[in-house]
PDB file of C-alpha atoms in Angstrom:
ATOM      1  CA  MET B   1      11.369   7.330  -1.775  1.00 71.00           C
ATOM      2  CA  LYS B   2      11.848   4.661   0.263  1.00 91.00           C
ATOM      3  CA  PHE B   3      11.688   0.336  -1.028  1.00 93.00           C
ATOM      4  CA  LEU B   4      10.630  -1.666   1.281  1.00 94.00           C
ATOM      5  CA  ASP B   5      13.265  -3.542   1.136  1.00 94.00           C
ATOM      6  CA  TYR B   6      13.979  -7.550   3.582  1.00 91.00           C
ATOM      7  CA  TYR B   7      15.728  -4.980   6.409  1.00 94.00           C
ATOM      8  CA  SER B   8      12.348  -3.296   6.223  1.00 95.00           C
ATOM      9  CA  LYS B   9       9.614  -6.104   5.421  1.00 95.00           C
ATOM     10  CA  PHE B  10      11.226  -8.005   8.499  1.00 95.00           C
ATOM     11  CA  ASP B  11      11.248  -5.493  10.972  1.00 95.00           C
ATOM     12  CA  LEU B  12       7.431  -5.025   8.956  1.00 97.00           C
ATOM     13  CA  ILE B  13       6.439  -8.637   9.565  1.00 96.00           C
ATOM     14  CA  GLU B  14       8.373  -8.661  13.017  1.00 96.00           C
ATOM     15  CA  GLN B  15       5.773  -6.445  14.956  1.00 97.00           C
ATOM     16  CA  TYR B  16       2.736  -7.106  13.109  1.00 97.00           C
ATOM     17  CA  ARG B  17       3.879 -11.220  14.423  1.00 96.00           C
ATOM     18  CA  SER B  18       4.559  -8.928  17.812  1.00 96.00           C
ATOM     19  CA  ALA B  19       1.077  -6.899  18.817  1.00 97.00           C
ATOM     20  CA  ASN B  20      -2.268  -7.402  20.019  1.00 96.00           C
ATOM     21  CA  ARG B  21      -3.905  -4.984  18.084  1.00 97.00           C
ATOM     22  CA  ARG B  22      -3.976  -4.359  14.921  1.00 98.00           C
ATOM     23  CA  LEU B  23      -5.719  -2.049  11.731  1.00 98.00           C
ATOM     24  CA  ILE B  24      -4.862  -2.783   8.473  1.00 98.00           C
ATOM     25  CA  LEU B  25      -6.072  -0.005   5.368  1.00 98.00           C
ATOM     26  CA  LEU B  26      -5.957  -1.210   1.992  1.00 98.00           C
ATOM     27  CA  ASP B  27      -6.681   1.117  -1.144  1.00 98.00           C
ATOM     28  CA  TYR B  28      -8.178  -1.492  -3.640  1.00 98.00           C
ATOM     29  CA  ASP B  29      -7.746  -0.418  -7.699  1.00 96.00           C
ATOM     30  CA  GLY B  30      -3.470  -0.488  -7.829  1.00 96.00           C
ATOM     31  CA  THR B  31      -2.863  -1.262  -4.914  1.00 98.00           C
ATOM     32  CA  LEU B  32      -4.822  -5.300  -4.945  1.00 98.00           C
ATOM     33  CA  ILE B  33      -5.631  -5.262  -7.799  1.00 97.00           C
ATOM     34  CA  SER B  34      -3.969  -3.257 -11.267  1.00 95.00           C
ATOM     35  CA  PHE B  35      -5.441  -1.461 -13.099  1.00 91.00           C
ATOM     36  CA  PHE B  36      -8.074  -2.127 -16.413  1.00 89.00           C
ATOM     37  CA  SER B  37      -9.354  -0.538 -19.206  1.00 85.00           C
ATOM     38  CA  ASN B  38     -12.275  -0.853 -18.064  1.00 86.00           C
ATOM     39  CA  PRO B  39     -13.070  -0.328 -14.767  1.00 87.00           C
ATOM     40  CA  SER B  40     -15.587  -3.221 -13.652  1.00 86.00           C
ATOM     41  CA  ASP B  41     -13.307  -5.984 -15.017  1.00 90.00           C
ATOM     42  CA  ALA B  42     -11.247  -5.053 -11.923  1.00 92.00           C
ATOM     43  CA  ILE B  43     -12.946  -8.334  -9.760  1.00 94.00           C
ATOM     44  CA  PRO B  44     -11.015  -9.438  -6.764  1.00 95.00           C
ATOM     45  CA  GLY B  45      -9.885 -13.126  -7.842  1.00 95.00           C
ATOM     46  CA  ASP B  46     -10.025 -16.932  -5.907  1.00 96.00           C
ATOM     47  CA  ASN B  47      -6.332 -15.484  -3.906  1.00 97.00           C
ATOM     48  CA  LEU B  48      -6.861 -12.565  -2.677  1.00 97.00           C
ATOM     49  CA  MET B  49     -10.209 -13.165  -1.276  1.00 97.00           C
ATOM     50  CA  GLU B  50      -8.729 -15.958   0.237  1.00 97.00           C
ATOM     51  CA  ILE B  51      -5.515 -13.561   2.002  1.00 97.00           C
ATOM     52  CA  LEU B  52      -7.981 -11.079   3.302  1.00 97.00           C
ATOM     53  CA  CYS B  53     -10.250 -14.026   5.035  1.00 96.00           C
ATOM     54  CA  LYS B  54      -7.270 -15.398   6.262  1.00 96.00           C
ATOM     55  CA  LEU B  55      -6.491 -12.273   7.511  1.00 97.00           C
ATOM     56  CA  ASN B  56     -10.124 -10.158   9.029  1.00 96.00           C
ATOM     57  CA  THR B  57      -9.018 -12.512  12.320  1.00 95.00           C
ATOM     58  CA  THR B  58      -9.854 -11.364  15.419  1.00 94.00           C
ATOM     59  CA  LYS B  59      -7.070  -9.117  16.492  1.00 96.00           C
ATOM     60  CA  ASN B  60      -7.243  -7.381  13.498  1.00 97.00           C
ATOM     61  CA  ASP B  61      -9.182  -4.635  11.619  1.00 97.00           C
ATOM     62  CA  LEU B  62      -8.834  -5.268   8.267  1.00 97.00           C
ATOM     63  CA  CYS B  63     -11.042  -2.013   6.042  1.00 98.00           C
ATOM     64  CA  ILE B  64     -10.450  -1.460   2.599  1.00 98.00           C
ATOM     65  CA  ILE B  65     -11.008   1.984   1.840  1.00 97.00           C
ATOM     66  CA  SER B  66     -11.222   2.601  -1.717  1.00 96.00           C
ATOM     67  CA  GLY B  67     -12.833   4.943  -4.271  1.00 93.00           C
ATOM     68  CA  ARG B  68     -15.524   2.804  -5.394  1.00 94.00           C
ATOM     69  CA  ASN B  69     -19.113   2.765  -4.276  1.00 93.00           C
ATOM     70  CA  ARG B  70     -21.443   0.334  -1.337  1.00 94.00           C
ATOM     71  CA  ASP B  71     -22.935  -1.041  -4.642  1.00 94.00           C
ATOM     72  CA  TRP B  72     -19.468  -2.485  -6.270  1.00 95.00           C
ATOM     73  CA  PHE B  73     -18.608  -3.894  -2.196  1.00 96.00           C
ATOM     74  CA  ASP B  74     -22.028  -4.987  -1.942  1.00 95.00           C
ATOM     75  CA  LYS B  75     -21.709  -7.111  -4.785  1.00 94.00           C
ATOM     76  CA  TRP B  76     -18.052  -8.913  -4.469  1.00 95.00           C
ATOM     77  CA  PHE B  77     -17.480  -8.321  -0.594  1.00 94.00           C
ATOM     78  CA  VAL B  78     -20.149  -8.679   1.479  1.00 85.00           C
ATOM     79  CA  HIS B  79     -19.350 -12.378   2.096  1.00 90.00           C
ATOM     80  CA  LEU B  80     -16.127 -11.263   4.285  1.00 93.00           C
ATOM     81  CA  ASN B  81     -17.628  -9.515   7.025  1.00 92.00           C
ATOM     82  CA  ILE B  82     -15.583  -7.074   7.055  1.00 96.00           C
ATOM     83  CA  ASN B  83     -14.449  -3.005   7.864  1.00 97.00           C
ATOM     84  CA  ILE B  84     -15.689  -1.111   4.252  1.00 97.00           C
ATOM     85  CA  ILE B  85     -14.903   2.563   3.574  1.00 97.00           C
ATOM     86  CA  ALA B  86     -16.452   3.056   0.475  1.00 97.00           C
ATOM     87  CA  GLU B  87     -16.364   6.638  -1.570  1.00 95.00           C
ATOM     88  CA  HIS B  88     -13.123   7.302   0.172  1.00 94.00           C
ATOM     89  CA  GLY B  89     -15.432   8.167   3.255  1.00 94.00           C
ATOM     90  CA  GLY B  90     -18.242   8.971   2.071  1.00 94.00           C
ATOM     91  CA  CYS B  91     -20.130   5.566   2.648  1.00 96.00           C
ATOM     92  CA  VAL B  92     -19.057   3.918   6.019  1.00 96.00           C
ATOM     93  CA  LYS B  93     -19.691   0.228   6.363  1.00 96.00           C
ATOM     94  CA  LEU B  94     -18.488  -1.049  10.111  1.00 95.00           C
ATOM     95  CA  LYS B  95     -17.949  -5.418  10.444  1.00 94.00           C
ATOM     96  CA  GLY B  96     -21.158  -6.383  10.767  1.00 92.00           C
ATOM     97  CA  GLN B  97     -23.606  -3.641  10.533  1.00 95.00           C
ATOM     98  CA  PRO B  98     -25.032  -1.379   8.125  1.00 95.00           C
ATOM     99  CA  TRP B  99     -24.109   1.334   5.595  1.00 96.00           C
ATOM    100  CA  LEU B 100     -23.539   4.430   7.222  1.00 95.00           C
ATOM    101  CA  LYS B 101     -24.488   7.931   5.019  1.00 93.00           C
ATOM    102  CA  LYS B 102     -22.127  10.917   5.182  1.00 88.00           C
ATOM    103  CA  GLU B 103     -24.673  13.564   4.922  1.00 83.00           C
ATOM    104  CA  THR B 104     -24.080  16.450   2.242  1.00 81.00           C
ATOM    105  CA  GLY B 105     -25.838  19.257   0.937  1.00 76.00           C
ATOM    106  CA  PRO B 106     -27.808  19.444  -2.073  1.00 79.00           C
ATOM    107  CA  ASN B 107     -26.230  17.720  -5.302  1.00 85.00           C
ATOM    108  CA  ARG B 108     -26.255  20.783  -7.676  1.00 88.00           C
ATOM    109  CA  TRP B 109     -22.924  21.479  -8.390  1.00 94.00           C
ATOM    110  CA  LYS B 110     -23.392  17.993 -11.030  1.00 96.00           C
ATOM    111  CA  ASP B 111     -25.252  18.823 -13.646  1.00 95.00           C
ATOM    112  CA  ALA B 112     -22.148  21.532 -14.233  1.00 95.00           C
ATOM    113  CA  VAL B 113     -19.493  19.176 -13.956  1.00 97.00           C
ATOM    114  CA  LYS B 114     -21.184  16.433 -16.023  1.00 97.00           C
ATOM    115  CA  GLU B 115     -21.958  19.153 -19.074  1.00 97.00           C
ATOM    116  CA  VAL B 116     -18.323  19.893 -18.938  1.00 97.00           C
ATOM    117  CA  MET B 117     -17.183  16.962 -18.754  1.00 98.00           C
ATOM    118  CA  ASN B 118     -20.415  15.564 -21.734  1.00 97.00           C
ATOM    119  CA  LYS B 119     -17.497  17.727 -23.645  1.00 97.00           C
ATOM    120  CA  TYR B 120     -14.623  15.859 -23.173  1.00 97.00           C
ATOM    121  CA  VAL B 121     -16.158  12.585 -23.822  1.00 97.00           C
ATOM    122  CA  ARG B 122     -17.307  13.797 -27.151  1.00 97.00           C
ATOM    123  CA  GLU B 123     -13.564  15.202 -27.964  1.00 96.00           C
ATOM    124  CA  CYS B 124     -12.055  12.005 -26.681  1.00 95.00           C
ATOM    125  CA  ARG B 125     -14.573   8.963 -27.227  1.00 90.00           C
ATOM    126  CA  PRO B 126     -12.327   6.192 -25.417  1.00 94.00           C
ATOM    127  CA  THR B 127     -12.352   8.321 -22.187  1.00 97.00           C
ATOM    128  CA  PHE B 128     -15.607   7.902 -20.258  1.00 96.00           C
ATOM    129  CA  ILE B 129     -17.455   9.504 -17.270  1.00 97.00           C
ATOM    130  CA  GLU B 130     -18.225   7.512 -13.907  1.00 95.00           C
ATOM    131  CA  GLU B 131     -20.751   9.525 -11.674  1.00 94.00           C
ATOM    132  CA  LYS B 132     -20.474   8.294  -7.782  1.00 93.00           C
ATOM    133  CA  GLU B 133     -22.837   9.128  -4.677  1.00 93.00           C
ATOM    134  CA  TYR B 134     -20.598  12.039  -3.416  1.00 94.00           C
ATOM    135  CA  ALA B 135     -18.069  12.813  -7.190  1.00 95.00           C
ATOM    136  CA  ILE B 136     -17.756  12.055 -10.663  1.00 97.00           C
ATOM    137  CA  VAL B 137     -15.001  11.306 -12.123  1.00 97.00           C
ATOM    138  CA  TRP B 138     -13.182  11.808 -16.087  1.00 98.00           C
ATOM    139  CA  HIS B 139     -10.953   8.492 -16.820  1.00 97.00           C
ATOM    140  CA  TYR B 140      -8.745   9.141 -19.481  1.00 97.00           C
ATOM    141  CA  ARG B 141      -6.744   5.826 -19.041  1.00 95.00           C
ATOM    142  CA  ASN B 142      -7.698   4.483 -22.432  1.00 94.00           C
ATOM    143  CA  ALA B 143      -6.981   7.306 -24.638  1.00 96.00           C
ATOM    144  CA  HIS B 144      -3.927   8.188 -26.513  1.00 95.00           C
ATOM    145  CA  VAL B 145      -0.785   9.534 -24.059  1.00 95.00           C
ATOM    146  CA  SER B 146      -0.092  12.593 -25.399  1.00 96.00           C
ATOM    147  CA  GLN B 147      -4.019  13.437 -25.644  1.00 96.00           C
ATOM    148  CA  GLY B 148      -5.005  12.553 -23.173  1.00 97.00           C
ATOM    149  CA  ASN B 149      -2.758  14.639 -20.459  1.00 96.00           C
ATOM    150  CA  LEU B 150      -3.298  17.842 -22.553  1.00 97.00           C
ATOM    151  CA  LEU B 151      -7.151  17.758 -22.313  1.00 97.00           C
ATOM    152  CA  ALA B 152      -7.225  16.832 -18.484  1.00 98.00           C
ATOM    153  CA  ALA B 153      -5.330  19.324 -17.940  1.00 98.00           C
ATOM    154  CA  GLU B 154      -8.096  21.761 -20.203  1.00 98.00           C
ATOM    155  CA  LEU B 155     -10.608  20.417 -18.164  1.00 98.00           C
ATOM    156  CA  TYR B 156      -8.915  20.441 -15.040  1.00 97.00           C
ATOM    157  CA  ASN B 157      -8.645  24.155 -15.627  1.00 97.00           C
ATOM    158  CA  GLU B 158     -12.154  24.470 -16.989  1.00 97.00           C
ATOM    159  CA  LEU B 159     -13.649  23.440 -14.009  1.00 97.00           C
ATOM    160  CA  LYS B 160     -11.855  25.045 -10.896  1.00 96.00           C
ATOM    161  CA  GLU B 161     -13.372  28.083 -12.717  1.00 95.00           C
ATOM    162  CA  GLU B 162     -16.753  26.985 -13.620  1.00 93.00           C
ATOM    163  CA  LEU B 163     -16.855  25.720  -9.373  1.00 94.00           C
ATOM    164  CA  ASN B 164     -15.834  28.092  -8.047  1.00 89.00           C
ATOM    165  CA  ASN B 165     -18.030  28.018  -4.827  1.00 88.00           C
ATOM    166  CA  GLU B 166     -19.760  25.294  -4.682  1.00 91.00           C
ATOM    167  CA  ASN B 167     -18.458  23.007  -1.536  1.00 92.00           C
ATOM    168  CA  VAL B 168     -16.689  21.049  -3.817  1.00 95.00           C
ATOM    169  CA  ASP B 169     -12.481  20.450  -5.231  1.00 95.00           C
ATOM    170  CA  VAL B 170     -11.342  18.720  -8.030  1.00 97.00           C
ATOM    171  CA  PHE B 171      -8.819  16.992  -8.625  1.00 95.00           C
ATOM    172  CA  THR B 172      -6.058  14.823 -11.205  1.00 95.00           C
ATOM    173  CA  GLY B 173      -5.202  11.598  -9.918  1.00 91.00           C
ATOM    174  CA  LYS B 174      -3.654   7.974 -12.056  1.00 91.00           C
ATOM    175  CA  LYS B 175      -5.242   9.119 -15.325  1.00 94.00           C
ATOM    176  CA  ILE B 176      -8.630  10.225 -13.769  1.00 96.00           C
ATOM    177  CA  VAL B 177     -10.322  14.022 -13.445  1.00 97.00           C
ATOM    178  CA  GLU B 178     -12.791  13.557  -9.647  1.00 97.00           C
ATOM    179  CA  VAL B 179     -14.971  15.964  -8.570  1.00 97.00           C
ATOM    180  CA  LYS B 180     -15.656  15.062  -5.244  1.00 95.00           C
ATOM    181  CA  VAL B 181     -17.829  17.147  -2.509  1.00 94.00           C
ATOM    182  CA  LYS B 182     -15.129  19.193  -0.012  1.00 93.00           C
ATOM    183  CA  GLY B 183     -14.290  17.800   3.339  1.00 90.00           C
ATOM    184  CA  ILE B 184     -14.833  13.559   1.899  1.00 93.00           C
ATOM    185  CA  ASN B 185     -10.908  12.264   2.438  1.00 95.00           C
ATOM    186  CA  LYS B 186      -9.397   9.007   3.567  1.00 97.00           C
ATOM    187  CA  GLY B 187      -7.893  10.734   6.208  1.00 96.00           C
ATOM    188  CA  ALA B 188     -11.098  12.091   7.783  1.00 94.00           C
ATOM    189  CA  ALA B 189     -12.987   8.654   7.498  1.00 96.00           C
ATOM    190  CA  ILE B 190      -9.522   6.434   9.467  1.00 97.00           C
ATOM    191  CA  LYS B 191      -9.264   8.677  12.605  1.00 95.00           C
ATOM    192  CA  GLN B 192     -13.071   7.015  13.673  1.00 91.00           C
ATOM    193  CA  PHE B 193     -10.203   3.734  14.193  1.00 95.00           C
ATOM    194  CA  LEU B 194      -7.884   5.850  15.500  1.00 95.00           C
ATOM    195  CA  ILE B 195     -10.163   7.422  18.174  1.00 93.00           C
ATOM    196  CA  ALA B 196     -12.826   4.131  19.268  1.00 88.00           C
ATOM    197  CA  ASN B 197      -9.073   1.538  19.430  1.00 91.00           C
ATOM    198  CA  LYS B 198      -5.910   1.699  20.406  1.00 94.00           C
ATOM    199  CA  TYR B 199      -3.286  -0.236  18.162  1.00 97.00           C
ATOM    200  CA  ASP B 200      -0.006  -1.486  18.662  1.00 96.00           C
ATOM    201  CA  PHE B 201       0.314  -2.151  14.736  1.00 98.00           C
ATOM    202  CA  ILE B 202      -1.229  -0.283  11.755  1.00 98.00           C
ATOM    203  CA  LEU B 203      -0.739  -0.509   8.089  1.00 98.00           C
ATOM    204  CA  ALA B 204      -1.379   1.674   5.687  1.00 98.00           C
ATOM    205  CA  VAL B 205      -0.679   0.795   1.968  1.00 98.00           C
ATOM    206  CA  GLY B 206      -2.333   3.075  -1.556  1.00 98.00           C
ATOM    207  CA  ASP B 207      -1.197   4.145  -4.683  1.00 96.00           C
ATOM    208  CA  ASP B 208      -3.351   8.018  -5.541  1.00 93.00           C
ATOM    209  CA  TYR B 209      -3.648  11.038  -4.394  1.00 92.00           C
ATOM    210  CA  THR B 210      -5.962   9.591  -2.380  1.00 93.00           C
ATOM    211  CA  ASP B 211      -4.624   7.931  -0.121  1.00 96.00           C
ATOM    212  CA  GLU B 212      -1.975  10.864   0.660  1.00 96.00           C
ATOM    213  CA  ALA B 213      -4.459  12.523   3.482  1.00 95.00           C
ATOM    214  CA  MET B 214      -4.510   9.056   4.897  1.00 97.00           C
ATOM    215  CA  PHE B 215      -0.988   8.415   5.157  1.00 98.00           C
ATOM    216  CA  GLU B 216      -0.593  12.067   6.296  1.00 97.00           C
ATOM    217  CA  VAL B 217      -2.783  11.627   9.624  1.00 97.00           C
ATOM    218  CA  LEU B 218      -0.386   8.437  10.149  1.00 98.00           C
ATOM    219  CA  ALA B 219       2.916   9.975   9.943  1.00 96.00           C
ATOM    220  CA  PRO B 220       2.458  10.563  13.618  1.00 96.00           C
ATOM    221  CA  VAL B 221       1.103   7.792  15.060  1.00 97.00           C
ATOM    222  CA  ASN B 222       3.122   5.110  16.569  1.00 94.00           C
ATOM    223  CA  ASP B 223       3.533   2.037  15.137  1.00 95.00           C
ATOM    224  CA  SER B 224       2.263   3.069  11.787  1.00 97.00           C
ATOM    225  CA  PHE B 225       3.707   1.764   8.456  1.00 97.00           C
ATOM    226  CA  THR B 226       3.050   3.613   5.194  1.00 98.00           C
ATOM    227  CA  ILE B 227       3.293   2.162   2.250  1.00 98.00           C
ATOM    228  CA  LYS B 228       2.970   3.443  -1.608  1.00 97.00           C
ATOM    229  CA  VAL B 229       2.602   1.681  -4.457  1.00 97.00           C
ATOM    230  CA  GLY B 230       4.309   2.748  -6.999  1.00 94.00           C
ATOM    231  CA  ASP B 231       8.115   6.087  -7.571  1.00 90.00           C
ATOM    232  CA  ASP B 232       5.922   8.623  -6.683  1.00 86.00           C
ATOM    233  CA  ALA B 233       6.553  11.418  -4.398  1.00 86.00           C
ATOM    234  CA  SER B 234       4.525  10.179  -1.061  1.00 94.00           C
ATOM    235  CA  PHE B 235       3.730  11.205   2.730  1.00 95.00           C
ATOM    236  CA  ALA B 236       4.119   7.696   2.730  1.00 97.00           C
ATOM    237  CA  GLN B 237       7.336   6.000   4.368  1.00 96.00           C
ATOM    238  CA  PHE B 238       7.874   2.925   1.550  1.00 97.00           C
ATOM    239  CA  ASN B 239       7.122   2.387  -1.830  1.00 97.00           C
ATOM    240  CA  LEU B 240       6.479  -0.769  -3.613  1.00 97.00           C
ATOM    241  CA  TYR B 241       6.239  -1.417  -7.145  1.00 95.00           C
ATOM    242  CA  THR B 242       3.592  -2.953  -7.286  1.00 97.00           C
ATOM    243  CA  PRO B 243      -0.344  -4.492  -6.459  1.00 97.00           C
ATOM    244  CA  GLN B 244       1.261  -7.784  -6.521  1.00 97.00           C
ATOM    245  CA  MET B 245       4.101  -7.389  -4.096  1.00 97.00           C
ATOM    246  CA  VAL B 246       1.342  -5.947  -2.164  1.00 98.00           C
ATOM    247  CA  VAL B 247      -0.290  -8.928  -1.942  1.00 98.00           C
ATOM    248  CA  SER B 248       2.871 -10.912  -1.623  1.00 97.00           C
ATOM    249  CA  LEU B 249       3.210  -8.623   1.979  1.00 97.00           C
ATOM    250  CA  LEU B 250      -0.293  -9.900   2.940  1.00 98.00           C
ATOM    251  CA  GLU B 251      -0.186 -13.678   1.527  1.00 97.00           C
ATOM    252  CA  MET B 252       3.187 -13.603   4.918  1.00 96.00           C
ATOM    253  CA  PHE B 253       1.275 -12.469   7.453  1.00 97.00           C
ATOM    254  CA  THR B 254      -1.157 -14.813   7.145  1.00 96.00           C
ATOM    255  CA  HIS B 255       1.400 -17.412   7.805  1.00 94.00           C
ATOM    256  CA  ILE B 256       1.522 -16.027  11.080  1.00 92.00           C
ATOM    257  CA  ALA B 257       0.698 -18.547  13.002  1.00 73.00           C
ATOM    258  CA  GLU B 258      -2.421 -16.030  16.218  1.00 76.00           C
ATOM    259  CA  ARG B 259      -1.266 -16.637  19.765  1.00 63.00           C
TER     260      ARG B 259
END
């Protein structure tokens, strides 16, 4: 782990200042905003929206890349007219264009997953299930720590066994257990930007296991900076401890005059 200290931050800002074509990839929950007990409460505030608006310049390809679904983005971000990658790459909305959905096979696996997850919800009432188009997530952030961790391990093992022959992957993240269609990840999703454009500055920031595929893809790319929020081991080059530090860094970019 290498914290983004004063000298590293100065270099990052200078690289941003001198660049002519930039790509900025930002996770949402845990990166731009702190986690909430109820995910629907994690709405972007005026300050964050103002910063993102200022970063949406002709030199910048700004992209929010998140596990949230497209309906949520249509509610809160549609007026910004930026690039959005929802559900970790399942749905993509490029600037000024309509949503494009990744075609996958039938979702018969969802019924089996919900049946298993509902057993754990009944056993631990503060937990809940979130169903998306390409994934189903069991959230246990509101459970007692020891009980939540124990049940998460049990659920993960049960789902791995149950879904062994399905076209899905099972993951554990920050207070979640997630089942997601294979091949949908942030690393695959950002490749469209790298193929279509030549950038002399790339910044990617995220906080969870879902962002590691993005960091790994960018590791060999010149002029790229990757930041993990938190102190976990990561493919990212640097760490920042909190979303507030991320927003503060982005705000510094907004004070740089475009040539």
